[in-house]
Amino acid sequence: MFPNLSSIPLVNAFKDNEGVIRIKTKLTERKDDPNFIAPILLPSNCILTTRLIEYYHHKHCHAGVQILLSILRGKFWILKSRKTVRDVVRRCVRCRRYSSKSPVSDPKRIRYRRKLIEDFRSRFRKEYLGQLRQKLPGKVIGLLPGRDGKVRTLKIRCKNSEIIRPIQRVYPLEVPIESNENVKFDGVAASSSSKVNDIITHNEVT
């Protein structure tokens, strides 16, 4: 604290009736809060000042330096206020946690991890994706009509077995059209309804 008024580096400092050192501002004729017209003078290197700044910092949801200065200057005049408030805010654990940078990993470990990922992608691309791209050709050997008489399922002969697949899952490799007259056979266009069996049967599908 200040031992006497002569040790204060401000000329316009005075003591009020309670012995509190205040700063005389130019707002003497204004009707306002006495603490705003004559704020209390506080030193920068004082535990009371530090605790006061911490209190307002937590009260106003961990406000930043500029907001804290605006709040404190309404009641207090702190010497070296910006530096003092900045030091208190920097020591706040919660504020440091949200403003801290992410930890940097070891560059060797990052390169090793990147190499593992590239090797895995290369092996996955060679051993697995190649099998997914393989197509199993087959030939339609029969139509399986449903209860309503409409054909929605096909019997296909593959290389080693015979399978049953719905028409929506079968993709013809080539569909010859012998005439311009097209009729729809359960959503599939053909030259005539009598030739649907021949067209589907004589075409390879996958």
Short mmCIF file of C-alpha atoms in Angstrom, two decimals:
data_model
loop_
_atom_site.label_atom_id
_atom_site.label_comp_id
_atom_site.label_asym_id
_atom_site.label_seq_id
_atom_site.Cartn_x
_atom_site.Cartn_y
_atom_site.Cartn_z
CA MET A 1 0.00 0.00 0.00
CA PHE A 2 0.95 3.66 -0.08
CA PRO A 3 2.61 4.97 3.10
CA ASN A 4 1.55 8.59 2.42
CA LEU A 5 0.18 10.83 -0.31
CA SER A 6 3.63 12.08 -1.30
CA SER A 7 4.63 8.56 -2.40
CA ILE A 8 1.80 8.41 -4.92
CA PRO A 9 2.94 9.23 -8.47
CA LEU A 10 -0.34 11.06 -9.14
CA VAL A 11 -0.95 14.70 -8.22
CA ASN A 12 -4.76 14.50 -8.03
CA ALA A 13 -4.88 11.92 -5.22
CA PHE A 14 -6.66 12.65 -1.94
CA LYS A 15 -8.05 10.90 1.13
CA ASP A 16 -11.75 10.79 1.82
CA ASN A 17 -13.45 10.92 5.24
CA GLU A 18 -12.72 7.21 5.82
CA GLY A 19 -9.04 7.55 4.97
CA VAL A 20 -9.34 5.79 1.60
CA ILE A 21 -7.06 7.18 -1.09
CA ARG A 22 -9.01 8.20 -4.17
CA ILE A 23 -8.30 9.86 -7.50
CA LYS A 24 -9.98 13.14 -8.30
CA THR A 25 -11.35 13.06 -11.86
CA LYS A 26 -12.88 15.78 -14.05
CA LEU A 27 -16.42 14.54 -13.35
CA THR A 28 -16.81 16.49 -10.11
CA GLU A 29 -19.99 18.32 -11.15
CA ARG A 30 -21.77 15.23 -12.44
CA LYS A 31 -24.40 13.43 -10.38
CA ASP A 32 -23.19 9.84 -10.47
CA ASP A 33 -21.82 7.06 -8.30
CA PRO A 34 -19.14 8.44 -5.95
CA ASN A 35 -16.87 5.50 -6.78
CA PHE A 36 -17.13 6.41 -10.47
CA ILE A 37 -16.44 10.11 -9.89
CA ALA A 38 -13.55 9.43 -7.49
CA PRO A 39 -12.32 5.82 -7.93
CA ILE A 40 -10.27 4.11 -5.24
CA LEU A 41 -6.53 4.03 -5.90
CA LEU A 42 -4.93 0.57 -5.75
CA PRO A 43 -1.28 -0.41 -6.22
CA SER A 44 -0.30 -2.98 -8.82
CA ASN A 45 1.91 -5.18 -6.64
CA CYS A 46 -0.61 -5.92 -3.89
CA ILE A 47 -2.36 -9.17 -2.94
CA LEU A 48 -5.60 -7.26 -2.38
CA THR A 49 -5.52 -5.97 -5.96
CA THR A 50 -4.81 -9.45 -7.30
CA ARG A 51 -7.70 -11.00 -5.35
CA LEU A 52 -10.01 -8.21 -6.46
CA ILE A 53 -9.17 -8.78 -10.13
CA GLU A 54 -9.63 -12.55 -9.71
CA TYR A 55 -13.05 -11.99 -8.11
CA TYR A 56 -14.33 -9.86 -10.99
CA HIS A 57 -12.72 -12.21 -13.50
CA HIS A 58 -14.69 -15.20 -12.15
CA LYS A 59 -17.84 -13.17 -11.54
CA HIS A 60 -18.06 -12.09 -15.18
CA CYS A 61 -17.54 -15.59 -16.64
CA HIS A 62 -13.76 -15.37 -17.10
CA ALA A 63 -13.86 -12.09 -18.99
CA GLY A 64 -10.87 -10.95 -20.98
CA VAL A 65 -8.42 -8.15 -20.25
CA GLN A 66 -10.32 -5.35 -21.99
CA ILE A 67 -13.68 -6.22 -20.42
CA LEU A 68 -12.12 -6.48 -16.97
CA LEU A 69 -10.47 -3.08 -17.37
CA SER A 70 -13.80 -1.51 -18.33
CA ILE A 71 -15.49 -3.04 -15.28
CA LEU A 72 -12.76 -2.21 -12.78
CA ARG A 73 -12.28 1.38 -13.95
CA GLY A 74 -15.84 2.14 -12.89
CA LYS A 75 -14.82 1.76 -9.22
CA PHE A 76 -11.05 1.43 -8.95
CA TRP A 77 -7.93 3.11 -10.30
CA ILE A 78 -5.17 0.49 -10.52
CA LEU A 79 -1.61 1.55 -11.27
CA LYS A 80 -0.30 -0.26 -14.35
CA SER A 81 -3.78 -1.65 -14.71
CA ARG A 82 -3.43 -3.34 -18.10
CA LYS A 83 -0.26 -5.21 -17.18
CA THR A 84 -1.67 -6.22 -13.78
CA VAL A 85 -4.95 -7.49 -15.19
CA ARG A 86 -3.16 -9.33 -18.01
CA ASP A 87 -0.91 -11.15 -15.54
CA VAL A 88 -3.90 -12.26 -13.45
CA VAL A 89 -5.83 -13.52 -16.48
CA ARG A 90 -2.81 -15.46 -17.74
CA ARG A 91 -2.55 -17.28 -14.41
CA CYS A 92 -6.16 -18.47 -14.59
CA VAL A 93 -6.10 -22.26 -15.07
CA ARG A 94 -9.40 -22.47 -16.93
CA CYS A 95 -8.50 -19.67 -19.33
CA ARG A 96 -5.11 -21.26 -20.00
CA ARG A 97 -6.78 -24.58 -20.76
CA TYR A 98 -9.04 -23.08 -23.43
CA SER A 99 -6.35 -20.86 -24.95
CA SER A 100 -3.57 -23.45 -24.94
CA LYS A 101 -2.28 -24.98 -28.15
CA SER A 102 -2.61 -28.64 -28.95
CA PRO A 103 0.43 -30.72 -28.01
CA VAL A 104 2.77 -31.50 -30.86
CA SER A 105 3.61 -35.17 -31.34
CA ASP A 106 7.02 -36.56 -32.12
CA PRO A 107 7.82 -36.06 -35.84
CA LYS A 108 9.25 -39.60 -36.06
CA ARG A 109 6.05 -41.06 -34.69
CA ILE A 110 4.00 -39.00 -37.14
CA ARG A 111 6.05 -40.27 -40.09
CA TYR A 112 5.80 -43.86 -38.84
CA ARG A 113 2.03 -43.57 -38.46
CA ARG A 114 1.70 -42.06 -41.94
CA LYS A 115 3.76 -44.91 -43.41
CA LEU A 116 1.55 -47.52 -41.71
CA ILE A 117 -1.58 -45.89 -43.12
CA GLU A 118 -0.14 -45.78 -46.64
CA ASP A 119 0.94 -49.43 -46.44
CA PHE A 120 -2.50 -50.45 -45.22
CA ARG A 121 -4.22 -48.55 -48.04
CA SER A 122 -1.93 -50.08 -50.65
CA ARG A 123 -2.49 -53.60 -49.36
CA PHE A 124 -6.25 -53.05 -49.04
CA ARG A 125 -6.39 -51.72 -52.59
CA LYS A 126 -4.50 -54.70 -54.01
CA GLU A 127 -5.95 -57.58 -52.00
CA TYR A 128 -9.54 -56.52 -51.30
CA LEU A 129 -10.74 -53.96 -53.82
CA GLY A 130 -9.59 -56.19 -56.68
CA GLN A 131 -11.95 -58.92 -55.52
CA LEU A 132 -14.85 -56.50 -55.24
CA ARG A 133 -14.40 -55.44 -58.86
CA GLN A 134 -14.59 -58.99 -60.19
CA LYS A 135 -17.78 -59.77 -62.08
CA LEU A 136 -19.22 -63.26 -62.29
CA PRO A 137 -20.83 -63.71 -65.73
CA GLY A 138 -23.74 -66.09 -66.09
CA LYS A 139 -26.52 -67.10 -68.44
CA VAL A 140 -30.26 -67.01 -67.80
CA ILE A 141 -31.63 -70.55 -68.06
CA GLY A 142 -35.13 -70.02 -66.72
CA LEU A 143 -37.83 -67.56 -65.69
CA LEU A 144 -39.61 -68.02 -62.36
CA PRO A 145 -43.09 -66.45 -62.42
CA GLY A 146 -44.81 -65.40 -59.22
CA ARG A 147 -48.32 -66.14 -57.98
CA ASP A 148 -49.73 -63.38 -60.16
CA GLY A 149 -48.07 -64.84 -63.25
CA LYS A 150 -45.52 -62.04 -63.62
CA VAL A 151 -41.85 -62.89 -63.89
CA ARG A 152 -39.70 -61.07 -61.33
CA THR A 153 -37.06 -63.75 -60.65
CA LEU A 154 -34.50 -65.42 -62.90
CA LYS A 155 -32.55 -68.65 -62.65
CA ILE A 156 -28.96 -68.07 -63.72
CA ARG A 157 -26.23 -70.59 -64.48
CA CYS A 158 -22.78 -69.41 -63.39
CA LYS A 159 -19.42 -71.09 -63.81
CA ASN A 160 -19.72 -73.46 -60.85
CA SER A 161 -23.35 -73.24 -59.73
CA GLU A 162 -26.87 -72.11 -60.45
CA ILE A 163 -28.33 -69.14 -58.58
CA ILE A 164 -31.67 -67.35 -58.38
CA ARG A 165 -31.69 -63.58 -58.61
CA PRO A 166 -34.41 -60.90 -58.97
CA ILE A 167 -34.55 -59.08 -62.29
CA GLN A 168 -33.62 -55.78 -60.56
CA ARG A 169 -30.26 -57.30 -59.55
CA VAL A 170 -29.38 -58.65 -63.01
CA TYR A 171 -27.58 -56.46 -65.55
CA PRO A 172 -27.71 -57.63 -69.19
CA LEU A 173 -24.50 -57.20 -71.17
CA GLU A 174 -26.28 -56.95 -74.51
CA VAL A 175 -29.96 -56.71 -75.42
CA PRO A 176 -30.73 -57.05 -79.16
CA ILE A 177 -33.92 -55.43 -80.41
CA GLU A 178 -35.31 -57.06 -83.54
CA SER A 179 -38.20 -54.70 -84.21
CA ASN A 180 -39.42 -51.24 -83.30
CA GLU A 181 -42.48 -52.57 -81.51
CA ASN A 182 -41.67 -52.41 -77.80
CA VAL A 183 -43.85 -53.80 -75.06
CA LYS A 184 -43.22 -53.68 -71.32
CA PHE A 185 -42.77 -56.93 -69.46
CA ASP A 186 -42.97 -56.06 -65.73
CA GLY A 187 -40.93 -52.89 -66.25
CA VAL A 188 -38.51 -54.45 -68.85
CA ALA A 189 -38.79 -53.35 -72.49
CA ALA A 190 -38.66 -56.07 -75.17
CA SER A 191 -39.56 -56.50 -78.84
CA SER A 192 -42.64 -58.57 -78.06
CA SER A 193 -44.03 -60.46 -75.09
CA SER A 194 -43.51 -63.80 -76.80
CA LYS A 195 -39.79 -63.16 -77.31
CA VAL A 196 -38.94 -62.05 -73.76
CA ASN A 197 -37.88 -65.57 -72.81
CA ASP A 198 -35.58 -65.86 -75.84
CA ILE A 199 -34.04 -62.40 -75.38
CA ILE A 200 -33.21 -62.86 -71.70
CA THR A 201 -32.18 -66.48 -72.09
CA HIS A 202 -29.70 -65.93 -74.91
CA ASN A 203 -27.89 -63.00 -73.28
CA GLU A 204 -25.11 -63.23 -70.77
CA VAL A 205 -25.64 -61.30 -67.56
CA THR A 206 -23.50 -60.43 -64.57
#
